[in-house]
PDB file of C-alpha atoms in Angstrom:
ATOM      1  CA  MET A   1      38.765  13.661  -4.942  1.00  0.00           C
ATOM      2  CA  VAL A   2      36.673  12.994  -8.331  1.00  0.00           C
ATOM      3  CA  VAL A   3      36.878  11.848 -11.943  1.00  0.00           C
ATOM      4  CA  GLY A   4      33.846  12.573 -14.351  1.00  0.00           C
ATOM      5  CA  ILE A   5      33.795  11.002 -18.102  1.00  0.00           C
ATOM      6  CA  ASP A   6      31.867  12.202 -21.492  1.00  0.00           C
ATOM      7  CA  PRO A   7      32.800   8.980 -23.829  1.00  0.00           C
ATOM      8  CA  GLY A   8      31.762  10.351 -26.440  1.00  0.00           C
ATOM      9  CA  LEU A   9      35.155  10.725 -29.346  1.00  0.00           C
ATOM     10  CA  SER A  10      34.921  14.087 -28.670  1.00  0.00           C
ATOM     11  CA  GLY A  11      34.085  13.985 -24.741  1.00  0.00           C
ATOM     12  CA  ALA A  12      36.540  14.579 -22.431  1.00  0.00           C
ATOM     13  CA  VAL A  13      37.734  13.321 -18.932  1.00  0.00           C
ATOM     14  CA  ALA A  14      37.624  16.302 -16.545  1.00  0.00           C
ATOM     15  CA  PHE A  15      39.389  15.677 -12.429  1.00  0.00           C
ATOM     16  CA  ILE A  16      38.182  17.637  -9.725  1.00  0.00           C
ATOM     17  CA  GLY A  17      41.036  17.136  -6.821  1.00  0.00           C
ATOM     18  CA  SER A  18      42.123  19.798  -4.417  1.00  0.00           C
ATOM     19  CA  ASP A  19      44.355  22.263  -6.675  1.00  0.00           C
ATOM     20  CA  GLY A  20      41.233  22.526  -8.424  1.00  0.00           C
ATOM     21  CA  PRO A  21      40.057  21.532 -12.319  1.00  0.00           C
ATOM     22  CA  GLU A  22      42.266  19.710 -14.466  1.00  0.00           C
ATOM     23  CA  VAL A  23      40.494  19.072 -18.298  1.00  0.00           C
ATOM     24  CA  TYR A  24      41.832  16.336 -20.943  1.00  0.00           C
ATOM     25  CA  ASP A  25      40.129  15.834 -24.192  1.00  0.00           C
ATOM     26  CA  MET A  26      39.321  12.358 -24.935  1.00  0.00           C
ATOM     27  CA  PRO A  27      42.354  10.492 -26.527  1.00  0.00           C
ATOM     28  CA  THR A  28      41.202   9.832 -30.088  1.00  0.00           C
ATOM     29  CA  LEU A  29      43.255   9.213 -33.244  1.00  0.00           C
ATOM     30  CA  ARG A  30      43.114   7.894 -37.071  1.00  0.00           C
ATOM     31  CA  VAL A  31      44.980   5.632 -38.532  1.00  0.00           C
ATOM     32  CA  GLY A  32      45.228   5.720 -42.210  1.00  0.00           C
ATOM     33  CA  LYS A  33      44.660   8.603 -45.397  1.00  0.00           C
ATOM     34  CA  GLY A  34      41.183   9.913 -44.786  1.00  0.00           C
ATOM     35  CA  ALA A  35      40.189   7.538 -41.814  1.00  0.00           C
ATOM     36  CA  ARG A  36      37.917   8.033 -39.310  1.00  0.00           C
ATOM     37  CA  ARG A  37      39.043   9.068 -36.105  1.00  0.00           C
ATOM     38  CA  ARG A  38      38.654   6.769 -33.049  1.00  0.00           C
ATOM     39  CA  LEU A  39      39.524   5.860 -30.031  1.00  0.00           C
ATOM     40  CA  ASP A  40      42.687   5.445 -28.933  1.00  0.00           C
ATOM     41  CA  LEU A  41      42.078   2.885 -25.975  1.00  0.00           C
ATOM     42  CA  VAL A  42      46.007   3.011 -24.695  1.00  0.00           C
ATOM     43  CA  GLY A  43      46.278   7.076 -24.679  1.00  0.00           C
ATOM     44  CA  LEU A  44      43.094   6.863 -22.013  1.00  0.00           C
ATOM     45  CA  CYS A  45      43.873   3.926 -20.340  1.00  0.00           C
ATOM     46  CA  ASP A  46      47.384   6.083 -20.425  1.00  0.00           C
ATOM     47  CA  LEU A  47      45.377   8.448 -18.419  1.00  0.00           C
ATOM     48  CA  LEU A  48      43.121   6.675 -16.422  1.00  0.00           C
ATOM     49  CA  ARG A  49      45.629   5.147 -15.269  1.00  0.00           C
ATOM     50  CA  SER A  50      47.967   8.015 -14.403  1.00  0.00           C
ATOM     51  CA  MET A  51      44.684   9.812 -12.717  1.00  0.00           C
ATOM     52  CA  ALA A  52      44.068   6.046 -10.633  1.00  0.00           C
ATOM     53  CA  VAL A  53      47.240   5.753  -9.565  1.00  0.00           C
ATOM     54  CA  SER A  54      49.030   8.671  -8.931  1.00  0.00           C
ATOM     55  CA  ARG A  55      46.372  10.350  -7.550  1.00  0.00           C
ATOM     56  CA  ASN A  56      44.701   7.922  -5.152  1.00  0.00           C
ATOM     57  CA  LEU A  57      41.594   8.633  -6.470  1.00  0.00           C
ATOM     58  CA  VAL A  58      37.804   8.197  -4.689  1.00  0.00           C
ATOM     59  CA  ARG A  59      35.594   7.640  -7.868  1.00  0.00           C
ATOM     60  CA  PHE A  60      34.578   7.848 -11.155  1.00  0.00           C
ATOM     61  CA  ILE A  61      31.802   9.039 -13.003  1.00  0.00           C
ATOM     62  CA  ILE A  62      31.328   7.439 -16.592  1.00  0.00           C
ATOM     63  CA  GLU A  63      28.288   9.326 -17.965  1.00  0.00           C
ATOM     64  CA  THR A  64      26.546   6.380 -19.383  1.00  0.00           C
ATOM     65  CA  GLN A  65      24.847   6.505 -22.884  1.00  0.00           C
ATOM     66  CA  GLN A  66      22.589   4.579 -25.100  1.00  0.00           C
ATOM     67  CA  PRO A  67      20.703   5.174 -28.423  1.00  0.00           C
ATOM     68  CA  MET A  68      18.558   7.919 -29.453  1.00  0.00           C
ATOM     69  CA  PRO A  69      16.112   7.587 -31.503  1.00  0.00           C
ATOM     70  CA  GLY A  70      17.132   8.903 -35.853  1.00  0.00           C
ATOM     71  CA  GLN A  71      21.041   8.000 -34.155  1.00  0.00           C
ATOM     72  CA  GLY A  72      22.420   5.864 -37.340  1.00  0.00           C
ATOM     73  CA  VAL A  73      24.046   2.215 -36.958  1.00  0.00           C
ATOM     74  CA  THR A  74      27.186   4.034 -36.852  1.00  0.00           C
ATOM     75  CA  SER A  75      26.313   6.993 -34.056  1.00  0.00           C
ATOM     76  CA  THR A  76      25.586   3.896 -31.685  1.00  0.00           C
ATOM     77  CA  PHE A  77      27.946   1.757 -32.360  1.00  0.00           C
ATOM     78  CA  SER A  78      30.927   4.203 -31.158  1.00  0.00           C
ATOM     79  CA  THR A  79      28.810   5.212 -28.961  1.00  0.00           C
ATOM     80  CA  GLY A  80      28.422   1.812 -27.088  1.00  0.00           C
ATOM     81  CA  TYR A  81      32.213   1.015 -27.615  1.00  0.00           C
ATOM     82  CA  GLY A  82      33.304   3.779 -26.403  1.00  0.00           C
ATOM     83  CA  LEU A  83      31.192   3.288 -22.984  1.00  0.00           C
ATOM     84  CA  GLY A  84      32.082  -0.149 -23.182  1.00  0.00           C
ATOM     85  CA  ALA A  85      36.283   0.733 -23.416  1.00  0.00           C
ATOM     86  CA  ILE A  86      36.143   3.082 -21.138  1.00  0.00           C
ATOM     87  CA  GLU A  87      33.601   1.140 -18.572  1.00  0.00           C
ATOM     88  CA  GLY A  88      37.137  -2.731 -19.402  1.00  0.00           C
ATOM     89  CA  ILE A  89      40.032   0.186 -18.749  1.00  0.00           C
ATOM     90  CA  LEU A  90      37.995   1.067 -15.049  1.00  0.00           C
ATOM     91  CA  THR A  91      37.660  -2.720 -14.044  1.00  0.00           C
ATOM     92  CA  ALA A  92      41.281  -3.928 -14.996  1.00  0.00           C
ATOM     93  CA  LEU A  93      42.781  -1.374 -13.774  1.00  0.00           C
ATOM     94  CA  GLY A  94      40.402  -2.459 -10.087  1.00  0.00           C
ATOM     95  CA  VAL A  95      38.691   1.398  -9.201  1.00  0.00           C
ATOM     96  CA  SER A  96      35.673   1.402  -8.618  1.00  0.00           C
ATOM     97  CA  TRP A  97      33.059   3.683 -11.223  1.00  0.00           C
ATOM     98  CA  ARG A  98      29.445   5.038 -11.677  1.00  0.00           C
ATOM     99  CA  GLY A  99      27.833   4.733 -14.895  1.00  0.00           C
ATOM    100  CA  VAL A 100      24.888   8.645 -14.125  1.00  0.00           C
ATOM    101  CA  ARG A 101      22.770   9.232 -17.517  1.00  0.00           C
ATOM    102  CA  PRO A 102      22.539  12.408 -18.263  1.00  0.00           C
ATOM    103  CA  GLN A 103      19.135  13.681 -16.682  1.00  0.00           C
ATOM    104  CA  GLU A 104      20.429  12.820 -13.647  1.00  0.00           C
ATOM    105  CA  TRP A 105      24.248  14.639 -13.074  1.00  0.00           C
ATOM    106  CA  GLN A 106      21.952  17.959 -15.110  1.00  0.00           C
ATOM    107  CA  ARG A 107      18.715  17.248 -13.120  1.00  0.00           C
ATOM    108  CA  VAL A 108      21.288  18.471  -9.715  1.00  0.00           C
ATOM    109  CA  ILE A 109      24.496  20.237 -11.531  1.00  0.00           C
ATOM    110  CA  LEU A 110      22.080  22.354 -14.083  1.00  0.00           C
ATOM    111  CA  ALA A 111      19.412  23.248 -11.990  1.00  0.00           C
ATOM    112  CA  GLY A 112      17.797  26.722 -13.047  1.00  0.00           C
ATOM    113  CA  ALA A 113      20.059  27.585 -15.091  1.00  0.00           C
ATOM    114  CA  ALA A 114      19.418  29.857 -18.212  1.00  0.00           C
ATOM    115  CA  GLY A 115      20.329  28.209 -21.202  1.00  0.00           C
ATOM    116  CA  GLU A 116      19.823  25.208 -22.963  1.00  0.00           C
ATOM    117  CA  GLY A 117      21.769  21.634 -24.432  1.00  0.00           C
ATOM    118  CA  LYS A 118      25.839  22.369 -24.194  1.00  0.00           C
ATOM    119  CA  ASP A 119      26.184  26.143 -23.500  1.00  0.00           C
ATOM    120  CA  ARG A 120      23.666  25.461 -20.333  1.00  0.00           C
ATOM    121  CA  ALA A 121      26.638  22.674 -19.171  1.00  0.00           C
ATOM    122  CA  LEU A 122      29.364  25.034 -20.338  1.00  0.00           C
ATOM    123  CA  MET A 123      27.845  28.650 -19.071  1.00  0.00           C
ATOM    124  CA  VAL A 124      27.403  25.887 -15.036  1.00  0.00           C
ATOM    125  CA  ALA A 125      31.191  25.148 -15.259  1.00  0.00           C
ATOM    126  CA  GLU A 126      32.509  28.403 -16.604  1.00  0.00           C
ATOM    127  CA  ARG A 127      30.280  29.975 -13.549  1.00  0.00           C
ATOM    128  CA  LEU A 128      31.815  26.745 -11.079  1.00  0.00           C
ATOM    129  CA  PHE A 129      34.772  26.254 -12.400  1.00  0.00           C
ATOM    130  CA  PRO A 130      36.410  29.944 -13.317  1.00  0.00           C
ATOM    131  CA  GLY A 131      40.150  29.058 -13.872  1.00  0.00           C
ATOM    132  CA  ALA A 132      38.791  26.063 -16.311  1.00  0.00           C
ATOM    133  CA  GLU A 133      39.888  26.297 -20.285  1.00  0.00           C
ATOM    134  CA  LEU A 134      36.851  25.006 -21.329  1.00  0.00           C
ATOM    135  CA  ARG A 135      37.037  27.561 -24.669  1.00  0.00           C
ATOM    136  CA  GLY A 136      39.413  27.004 -27.618  1.00  0.00           C
ATOM    137  CA  PRO A 137      41.193  29.809 -29.266  1.00  0.00           C
ATOM    138  CA  ARG A 138      38.370  31.185 -31.116  1.00  0.00           C
ATOM    139  CA  GLY A 139      36.346  31.118 -28.163  1.00  0.00           C
ATOM    140  CA  GLY A 140      34.013  28.597 -29.209  1.00  0.00           C
ATOM    141  CA  ALA A 141      33.005  25.983 -26.595  1.00  0.00           C
ATOM    142  CA  LEU A 142      35.725  22.960 -26.738  1.00  0.00           C
ATOM    143  CA  ASP A 143      33.291  20.283 -27.071  1.00  0.00           C
ATOM    144  CA  GLY A 144      32.320  17.394 -23.981  1.00  0.00           C
ATOM    145  CA  ARG A 145      35.283  19.327 -21.522  1.00  0.00           C
ATOM    146  CA  ALA A 146      32.062  20.595 -19.619  1.00  0.00           C
ATOM    147  CA  ASP A 147      30.046  17.872 -19.424  1.00  0.00           C
ATOM    148  CA  ALA A 148      32.842  16.198 -18.229  1.00  0.00           C
ATOM    149  CA  LEU A 149      33.678  18.660 -15.359  1.00  0.00           C
ATOM    150  CA  CYS A 150      29.852  19.182 -14.727  1.00  0.00           C
ATOM    151  CA  ILE A 151      29.650  14.928 -14.476  1.00  0.00           C
ATOM    152  CA  ALA A 152      33.016  14.840 -11.694  1.00  0.00           C
ATOM    153  CA  GLU A 153      30.874  17.727  -9.871  1.00  0.00           C
ATOM    154  CA  TYR A 154      28.147  15.469  -9.539  1.00  0.00           C
ATOM    155  CA  GLY A 155      29.964  12.577  -8.458  1.00  0.00           C
ATOM    156  CA  ARG A 156      31.814  14.930  -5.802  1.00  0.00           C
ATOM    157  CA  ARG A 157      28.553  16.359  -4.991  1.00  0.00           C
ATOM    158  CA  GLN A 158      27.209  12.175  -4.065  1.00  0.00           C
ATOM    159  CA  GLY A 159      30.048  12.275  -1.529  1.00  0.00           C
TER     160      GLY A 159
END
């Protein structure tokens, strides 16, 4: 059993087990009127703990992130903060985890798939996991879910 994590605020946590996939949006919250969305550390800890303890998981795979050219300071800080929070929670829970660069999992999981960017991951995830909830009520992609499932599938294939 493997968990894949797309750590962005619009990311997700995906579990692949014997009963099929489960996908959860990254827990976030807003504090105060007009406040920006931020990571819900308590909600994330509860989610990861429930997966680690109740399901006896083998491993967690986290997409590692790095600043991109032209990315703003706030976005860069948010990216690093989220990744560090996830790594800290998993370490505190005493579970094994591994980071994977986006290029690495995409090269393995998206090989030969048509399309570009998020659409490509969405098409592959829908093919691999036809019952997974990857789209909203209006048919749009639920950001992060396809990537999280693909990351988990990458971890599963790595043994």
